[in-house]
């Protein structure tokens, strides 16, 4: 993949934070690395004699983040939190907030503790398509080990404190100089360095390795065809969507024309946080009546909710998008932007699913892990605060 670093542009960025803003924006410019608020970055610095982690604020987008989008949190507090056996979400949020040296800054990313644990000045985290495509397949762990022999590979666990705690345990006594980065199975990748450019370069180089592996082992093959007729107004009305995005690209048509469509397109999200935008499953329409299909979608959703919920309140049971046999993909939104964002996420998912099927079959996180992510209050809070 293309390295977007420019010495000419970089000249304008001098301080730790300014350079951090620059390489965060560079990561954000590549939608094959992060999409719509995905990923997070940080830089460690010293302010008034205290070591501080400047970490992406929740709700900010790497593409457009500015200096004020980074939350300044005391490193000493974050490192103490990593040692705790248990920490509730609300205690993590309030503990991090109390450790912020500027209370007007945004809430730190849910991965702030993990960023603090990585003993390098600059830390980059993305959900690179190529990495999660390889990871989200039946042969995922084996292939990831092949592509990344010198990375720490972490089996899937819930993001946030549990992930930070897992990495704390896994890296006790580790000589960090012996690893080139971290792969989070079914989730994404971390690179780090004491220099902003080198950390960015490492991300681009690592993701390029995954892209080359896919080019060799799982080439994307698309078909070109004319879409079938479909009553889209009726679908929009039944779902109660105010806005829709209709995708009939070769990719969407290839995806929506697969045999055994329902089982192929209901295997979960590309990276966990996508679930808050797309839900785990789309509405699938093969030949069914729209109203009947929608009723059964909602009752399935209700069953899934009842199976895993403790005291949560059920979200809207309507689908976020539909896969319509031979027609394409339709995404739904309360605004056009919402429908377009869902379409962007699905574009990346479709490519990954088609390619991972050539690596033994696409396989994402479990239903239970999906539920925990979908109903994680810290993820839902991101939607409310999106800037
Ligand atoms: Zn992530």
Coordinates of C-alpha atoms and ligand atoms in Angstrom, one line a residue:
X1 CA 0.0 0.0 0.0
X2 CA 1.0 3.6 -0.6
X3 CA 3.1 5.4 2.0
X4 CA 1.7 8.9 2.1
X5 CA 4.5 10.5 4.2
X6 CA 5.8 13.7 2.6
X7 CA 8.9 15.5 3.9
X8 CA 7.5 18.7 2.5
X9 CA 4.3 18.4 4.5
X10 CA 6.0 17.1 7.6
X11 CA 8.2 20.2 7.8
X12 CA 5.2 22.1 9.1
X13 CA 4.8 19.8 12.1
X14 CA 7.4 20.2 14.9
X15 CA 6.3 19.2 18.4
X16 CA 5.5 15.7 19.5
X17 CA 1.8 16.4 19.3
X18 CA 2.0 18.2 16.0
X19 CA 3.8 15.2 14.4
X20 CA 1.3 12.9 16.1
X21 CA -1.6 14.8 14.5
X22 CA 0.2 14.6 11.1
X23 CA 0.7 10.8 11.0
X24 CA -2.7 10.2 12.5
X25 CA -4.2 12.1 9.6
X26 CA -2.0 10.1 7.2
X27 CA -3.4 6.9 8.6
X28 CA -6.9 8.3 8.3
X29 CA -6.4 9.1 4.6
X30 CA -6.1 5.4 3.7
X31 CA -9.6 3.9 4.0
X32 CA -8.0 0.4 3.8
X33 CA -6.5 1.1 7.3
X34 CA -9.3 2.9 9.1
X35 CA -12.9 3.9 8.4
X36 CA -15.1 6.5 10.1
X37 CA -13.7 6.9 13.6
X38 CA -11.9 3.5 13.6
X39 CA -8.4 3.0 15.0
X40 CA -6.5 5.1 17.5
X41 CA -3.1 6.7 18.0
X42 CA -1.0 8.2 20.8
X43 CA 2.2 9.9 21.7
X44 CA 4.0 9.9 25.1
X45 CA 5.5 13.2 26.1
X46 CA 6.6 15.1 29.2
X47 CA 4.5 18.1 30.4
X48 CA 5.5 20.1 33.5
X49 CA 7.8 17.2 34.6
X50 CA 5.1 14.6 34.4
X51 CA 5.0 11.8 31.8
X52 CA 1.8 12.2 29.8
X53 CA 0.0 10.0 27.2
X54 CA -1.7 12.1 24.5
X55 CA -4.2 9.6 23.1
X56 CA -7.0 9.9 20.6
X57 CA -10.2 11.2 22.1
X58 CA -13.2 9.0 21.8
X59 CA -15.5 10.3 19.0
X60 CA -12.6 11.8 16.9
X61 CA -11.7 10.5 13.4
X62 CA -8.0 9.9 12.5
X63 CA -8.6 11.6 9.2
X64 CA -9.6 14.9 10.7
X65 CA -8.2 14.8 14.2
X66 CA -6.5 18.0 15.5
X67 CA -4.3 18.7 18.5
X68 CA -7.4 19.3 20.7
X69 CA -8.7 15.8 19.8
X70 CA -6.0 14.2 21.9
X71 CA -6.7 13.6 25.6
X72 CA -3.7 14.2 27.9
X73 CA -3.6 11.4 30.6
X74 CA -1.0 10.8 33.3
X75 CA 1.0 7.7 32.4
X76 CA 1.5 6.7 36.0
X77 CA -2.3 6.3 36.6
X78 CA -2.8 4.3 33.4
X79 CA 0.1 2.0 34.2
X80 CA -1.4 1.4 37.7
X81 CA -4.8 0.6 36.1
X82 CA -3.2 -2.0 33.9
X83 CA -2.1 -4.0 37.0
X84 CA -5.6 -4.3 38.4
X85 CA -7.3 -7.7 38.2
X86 CA -10.6 -6.2 37.3
X87 CA -11.9 -2.8 36.3
X88 CA -15.4 -1.9 35.4
X89 CA -16.1 0.3 32.3
X90 CA -17.4 3.1 34.5
X91 CA -14.4 2.9 36.9
X92 CA -12.0 2.9 33.9
X93 CA -13.7 6.0 32.4
X94 CA -13.8 7.9 35.6
X95 CA -10.3 6.9 36.6
X96 CA -9.0 8.0 33.2
X97 CA -10.9 11.3 33.5
X98 CA -9.5 12.0 36.9
X99 CA -6.0 11.4 35.5
X100 CA -6.4 14.0 32.7
X101 CA -4.4 17.1 33.1
X102 CA -6.9 19.1 31.0
X103 CA -10.5 18.4 32.0
X104 CA -11.9 20.1 28.9
X105 CA -10.2 17.5 26.6
X106 CA -12.3 14.7 25.1
X107 CA -12.6 11.3 26.9
X108 CA -9.5 9.2 26.1
X109 CA -9.9 6.3 23.7
X110 CA -11.1 3.0 25.2
X111 CA -7.6 1.7 24.4
X112 CA -5.7 4.3 26.4
X113 CA -4.3 1.8 29.0
X114 CA -3.0 -0.4 26.2
X115 CA -1.3 2.5 24.5
X116 CA 0.3 3.4 27.9
X117 CA 1.6 -0.2 28.3
X118 CA 3.5 -0.2 25.0
X119 CA 6.9 1.2 25.9
X120 CA 7.5 3.3 22.9
X121 CA 6.8 7.0 22.3
X122 CA 4.5 6.6 19.3
X123 CA 1.8 4.0 19.0
X124 CA -0.5 3.4 15.9
X125 CA -3.5 1.1 15.9
X126 CA -5.6 0.4 12.7
X127 CA -8.1 -2.1 11.6
X128 CA -6.3 -2.7 8.3
X129 CA -8.5 -4.6 5.8
X130 CA -5.7 -6.9 4.6
X131 CA -4.8 -7.9 8.2
X132 CA -8.4 -8.6 9.3
X133 CA -9.2 -10.4 6.1
X134 CA -6.4 -12.9 6.7
X135 CA -7.3 -13.1 10.4
X136 CA -11.0 -13.5 9.9
X137 CA -10.8 -16.9 8.2
X138 CA -10.7 -20.5 9.2
X139 CA -7.0 -20.6 8.6
X140 CA -6.5 -17.2 10.1
X141 CA -4.2 -17.8 13.0
X142 CA -1.8 -20.0 11.0
X143 CA -1.6 -17.6 8.1
X144 CA -1.2 -14.6 10.5
X145 CA 1.8 -16.4 12.1
X146 CA 3.2 -17.0 8.6
X147 CA 2.9 -13.4 7.5
X148 CA 4.0 -11.9 10.9
X149 CA 6.6 -14.2 12.4
X150 CA 8.0 -11.4 14.6
X151 CA 4.7 -10.0 15.9
X152 CA 3.0 -10.6 19.2
X153 CA -0.3 -12.4 18.2
X154 CA -3.2 -11.9 20.6
X155 CA -6.3 -14.1 20.5
X156 CA -9.6 -12.2 20.3
X157 CA -10.7 -10.6 23.6
X158 CA -13.0 -7.7 24.2
X159 CA -11.4 -4.4 23.5
X160 CA -10.9 -1.9 26.4
X161 CA -9.6 -3.0 29.8
X162 CA -9.8 -6.8 29.1
X163 CA -7.5 -6.4 26.1
X164 CA -5.1 -4.1 27.9
X165 CA -5.0 -6.6 30.8
X166 CA -4.4 -9.6 28.4
X167 CA -1.5 -7.8 26.8
X168 CA -0.1 -6.8 30.2
X169 CA 0.0 -10.5 31.2
X170 CA 1.3 -11.6 27.8
X171 CA 4.2 -9.2 27.8
X172 CA 5.4 -9.6 31.4
X173 CA 9.2 -10.1 31.1
X174 CA 9.0 -9.6 27.3
X175 CA 11.9 -7.8 25.6
X176 CA 9.8 -5.5 23.4
X177 CA 12.7 -4.9 21.0
X178 CA 12.2 -8.5 19.9
X179 CA 8.7 -7.8 18.4
X180 CA 7.8 -5.7 15.4
X181 CA 4.2 -5.0 16.3
X182 CA 1.0 -6.6 17.7
X183 CA -1.7 -8.4 15.8
X184 CA -5.1 -8.5 17.5
X185 CA -6.9 -11.5 16.0
X186 CA -10.2 -10.6 14.4
X187 CA -9.6 -7.0 15.2
X188 CA -6.5 -5.2 13.9
X189 CA -2.8 -4.3 14.2
X190 CA -0.5 -2.1 16.4
X191 CA 2.9 -0.7 15.3
X192 CA 5.1 1.5 17.5
X193 CA 8.4 3.3 17.6
X194 CA 10.1 6.2 19.3
X195 CA 9.8 8.1 16.0
X196 CA 6.4 9.1 14.4
X197 CA 7.6 8.5 10.8
X198 CA 9.1 5.1 11.6
X199 CA 5.9 3.9 13.4
X200 CA 3.8 5.0 10.4
X201 CA 6.3 3.4 8.0
X202 CA 6.1 0.1 10.0
X203 CA 2.3 0.2 9.7
X204 CA 2.4 0.6 6.0
X205 CA 5.1 -2.0 5.6
X206 CA 3.3 -4.5 7.8
X207 CA 0.0 -4.0 6.0
X208 CA 1.7 -4.3 2.6
X209 CA 2.9 -7.8 3.7
X210 CA -0.7 -8.8 4.3
X211 CA -1.8 -7.3 0.9
X212 CA 0.9 -9.3 -0.9
X213 CA -0.1 -12.5 0.8
X214 CA -3.7 -11.9 -0.3
X215 CA -2.7 -11.0 -3.8
X216 CA -1.0 -14.4 -4.0
X217 CA -3.5 -16.5 -2.2
X218 CA -6.9 -14.9 -2.3
X219 CA -7.3 -12.7 -5.4
X220 CA -10.6 -10.9 -5.6
X221 CA -12.6 -12.0 -8.6
X222 CA -15.7 -10.0 -9.5
X223 CA -18.4 -10.7 -12.0
X224 CA -20.2 -8.1 -14.1
X225 CA -23.9 -8.5 -14.5
X226 CA -27.1 -6.5 -14.9
X227 CA -29.1 -6.3 -11.7
X228 CA -32.6 -7.8 -11.4
X229 CA -35.6 -5.6 -10.8
X230 CA -36.5 -4.8 -7.2
X231 CA -39.1 -2.6 -5.5
X232 CA -36.8 -0.4 -3.5
X233 CA -39.5 2.1 -2.4
X234 CA -41.4 -0.7 -0.7
X235 CA -38.3 -1.9 1.1
X236 CA -37.5 1.6 2.3
X237 CA -41.0 2.1 3.6
X238 CA -41.3 -1.2 5.4
X239 CA -37.9 -0.7 7.1
X240 CA -38.9 2.8 8.0
X241 CA -35.6 4.2 6.7
X242 CA -35.6 7.9 5.9
X243 CA -32.5 7.6 3.7
X244 CA -30.9 4.8 1.7
X245 CA -27.7 4.1 -0.2
X246 CA -28.0 1.7 -3.1
X247 CA -24.9 -0.1 -4.1
X248 CA -24.9 -2.0 -7.4
X249 CA -21.2 -2.0 -8.1
X250 CA -19.6 -5.2 -9.5
X251 CA -18.5 -5.9 -5.9
X252 CA -22.0 -5.5 -4.5
X253 CA -23.5 -7.6 -7.3
X254 CA -20.9 -10.3 -7.0
X255 CA -21.5 -10.5 -3.2
X256 CA -25.3 -10.5 -3.6
X257 CA -25.3 -13.2 -6.3
X258 CA -23.5 -15.9 -4.3
X259 CA -25.1 -19.3 -4.0
X260 CA -26.3 -20.1 -0.5
X261 CA -26.6 -16.4 0.0
X262 CA -28.0 -16.2 3.5
X263 CA -25.3 -18.3 5.1
X264 CA -22.5 -16.5 3.1
X265 CA -23.5 -13.0 4.2
X266 CA -24.4 -13.6 7.8
X267 CA -21.0 -14.5 9.2
X268 CA -20.3 -11.3 11.2
X269 CA -18.3 -8.1 11.1
X270 CA -14.8 -7.4 9.8
X271 CA -13.6 -5.6 13.0
X272 CA -15.6 -5.6 16.2
X273 CA -16.5 -1.9 16.3
X274 CA -18.3 -2.1 12.9
X275 CA -21.2 -3.8 14.7
X276 CA -22.5 -0.5 16.1
X277 CA -23.0 0.7 12.6
X278 CA -24.1 -2.4 10.7
X279 CA -25.4 -4.9 13.3
X280 CA -24.0 -8.5 12.9
X281 CA -26.4 -9.6 10.2
X282 CA -28.1 -7.8 7.2
X283 CA -31.6 -8.4 6.1
X284 CA -31.3 -11.1 3.3
X285 CA -33.9 -11.1 0.6
X286 CA -33.8 -14.0 -1.9
X287 CA -37.3 -14.5 -3.1
X288 CA -39.2 -13.8 0.1
X289 CA -42.0 -11.2 0.6
X290 CA -40.4 -8.1 2.2
X291 CA -42.7 -7.9 5.2
X292 CA -42.3 -11.6 6.0
X293 CA -38.5 -11.4 5.7
X294 CA -38.4 -8.3 7.9
X295 CA -40.6 -9.9 10.6
X296 CA -38.4 -12.9 10.7
X297 CA -35.3 -10.7 10.8
X298 CA -36.7 -8.8 13.8
X299 CA -37.7 -11.9 15.7
X300 CA -34.2 -13.4 15.2
X301 CA -32.7 -10.2 16.5
X302 CA -34.9 -10.4 19.5
X303 CA -33.9 -14.0 20.2
X304 CA -30.2 -13.0 20.0
X305 CA -30.8 -10.1 22.4
X306 CA -32.7 -12.3 24.9
X307 CA -30.0 -15.0 24.7
X308 CA -27.2 -12.7 25.8
X309 CA -28.7 -9.7 27.5
X310 CA -28.4 -9.1 31.3
X311 CA -29.9 -5.7 32.0
X312 CA -29.4 -4.0 28.7
X313 CA -32.3 -2.3 26.7
X314 CA -32.8 -3.7 23.3
X315 CA -31.8 -1.4 20.4
X316 CA -34.0 -0.9 17.4
X317 CA -34.4 -4.4 15.9
X318 CA -34.6 -3.1 12.3
X319 CA -31.7 -4.1 9.9
X320 CA -29.0 -1.5 9.1
X321 CA -28.6 -2.9 5.5
X322 CA -30.0 -5.5 3.2
X323 CA -28.4 -7.9 0.8
X324 CA -30.8 -8.5 -2.1
X325 CA -30.2 -11.5 -4.4
X326 CA -29.1 -10.4 -7.8
X327 CA -29.8 -6.7 -7.1
X328 CA -27.1 -5.5 -4.7
X329 CA -26.8 -3.8 -1.3
X330 CA -29.1 -1.3 0.3
X331 CA -28.0 0.6 3.4
X332 CA -30.5 2.4 5.7
X333 CA -30.1 5.6 7.7
X334 CA -31.8 8.3 9.6
X335 CA -29.6 10.7 7.6
X336 CA -28.0 10.2 4.2
X337 CA -24.6 10.3 5.9
X338 CA -25.5 7.3 8.1
X339 CA -26.6 5.3 5.1
X340 CA -23.4 6.2 3.3
X341 CA -21.2 5.3 6.2
X342 CA -22.9 1.9 6.5
X343 CA -22.3 1.4 2.8
X344 CA -18.6 2.3 3.2
X345 CA -18.2 -0.3 6.0
X346 CA -20.0 -3.0 4.0
X347 CA -17.9 -2.3 0.9
X348 CA -14.8 -3.2 2.9
X349 CA -16.6 -6.2 4.5
X350 CA -17.7 -7.6 1.2
X351 CA -14.2 -7.6 -0.2
X352 CA -12.8 -9.3 2.9
X353 CA -15.5 -12.0 3.0
X354 CA -15.0 -12.9 -0.7
X355 CA -11.2 -13.1 -0.2
X356 CA -11.3 -14.9 3.1
X357 CA -13.5 -17.6 1.5
X358 CA -10.5 -18.4 -0.5
X359 CA -8.5 -19.0 2.7
X360 CA -10.7 -21.7 4.0
X361 CA -13.8 -19.6 4.7
X362 CA -14.6 -16.3 6.4
X363 CA -15.0 -16.5 10.2
X364 CA -15.5 -13.5 12.5
X365 CA -16.0 -13.2 16.3
X366 CA -18.8 -15.3 17.9
X367 CA -22.4 -14.3 18.5
X368 CA -21.7 -13.7 22.1
X369 CA -18.6 -11.5 21.5
X370 CA -20.7 -9.6 18.9
X371 CA -23.4 -9.0 21.5
X372 CA -20.9 -7.8 24.0
X373 CA -19.5 -5.3 21.5
X374 CA -22.9 -4.2 20.2
X375 CA -24.2 -3.5 23.7
X376 CA -20.9 -2.1 25.1
X377 CA -21.8 1.2 26.6
X378 CA -18.4 2.7 25.6
X379 CA -19.1 1.8 21.9
X380 CA -22.7 3.2 22.0
X381 CA -21.3 6.4 23.5
X382 CA -19.1 6.8 20.4
X383 CA -22.1 7.0 18.1
X384 CA -23.6 9.7 20.3
X385 CA -20.4 11.7 20.3
X386 CA -19.2 11.2 16.8
X387 CA -17.7 14.4 15.4
Ligands
LIG1 ZN1 -9.4 -1.3 17.4

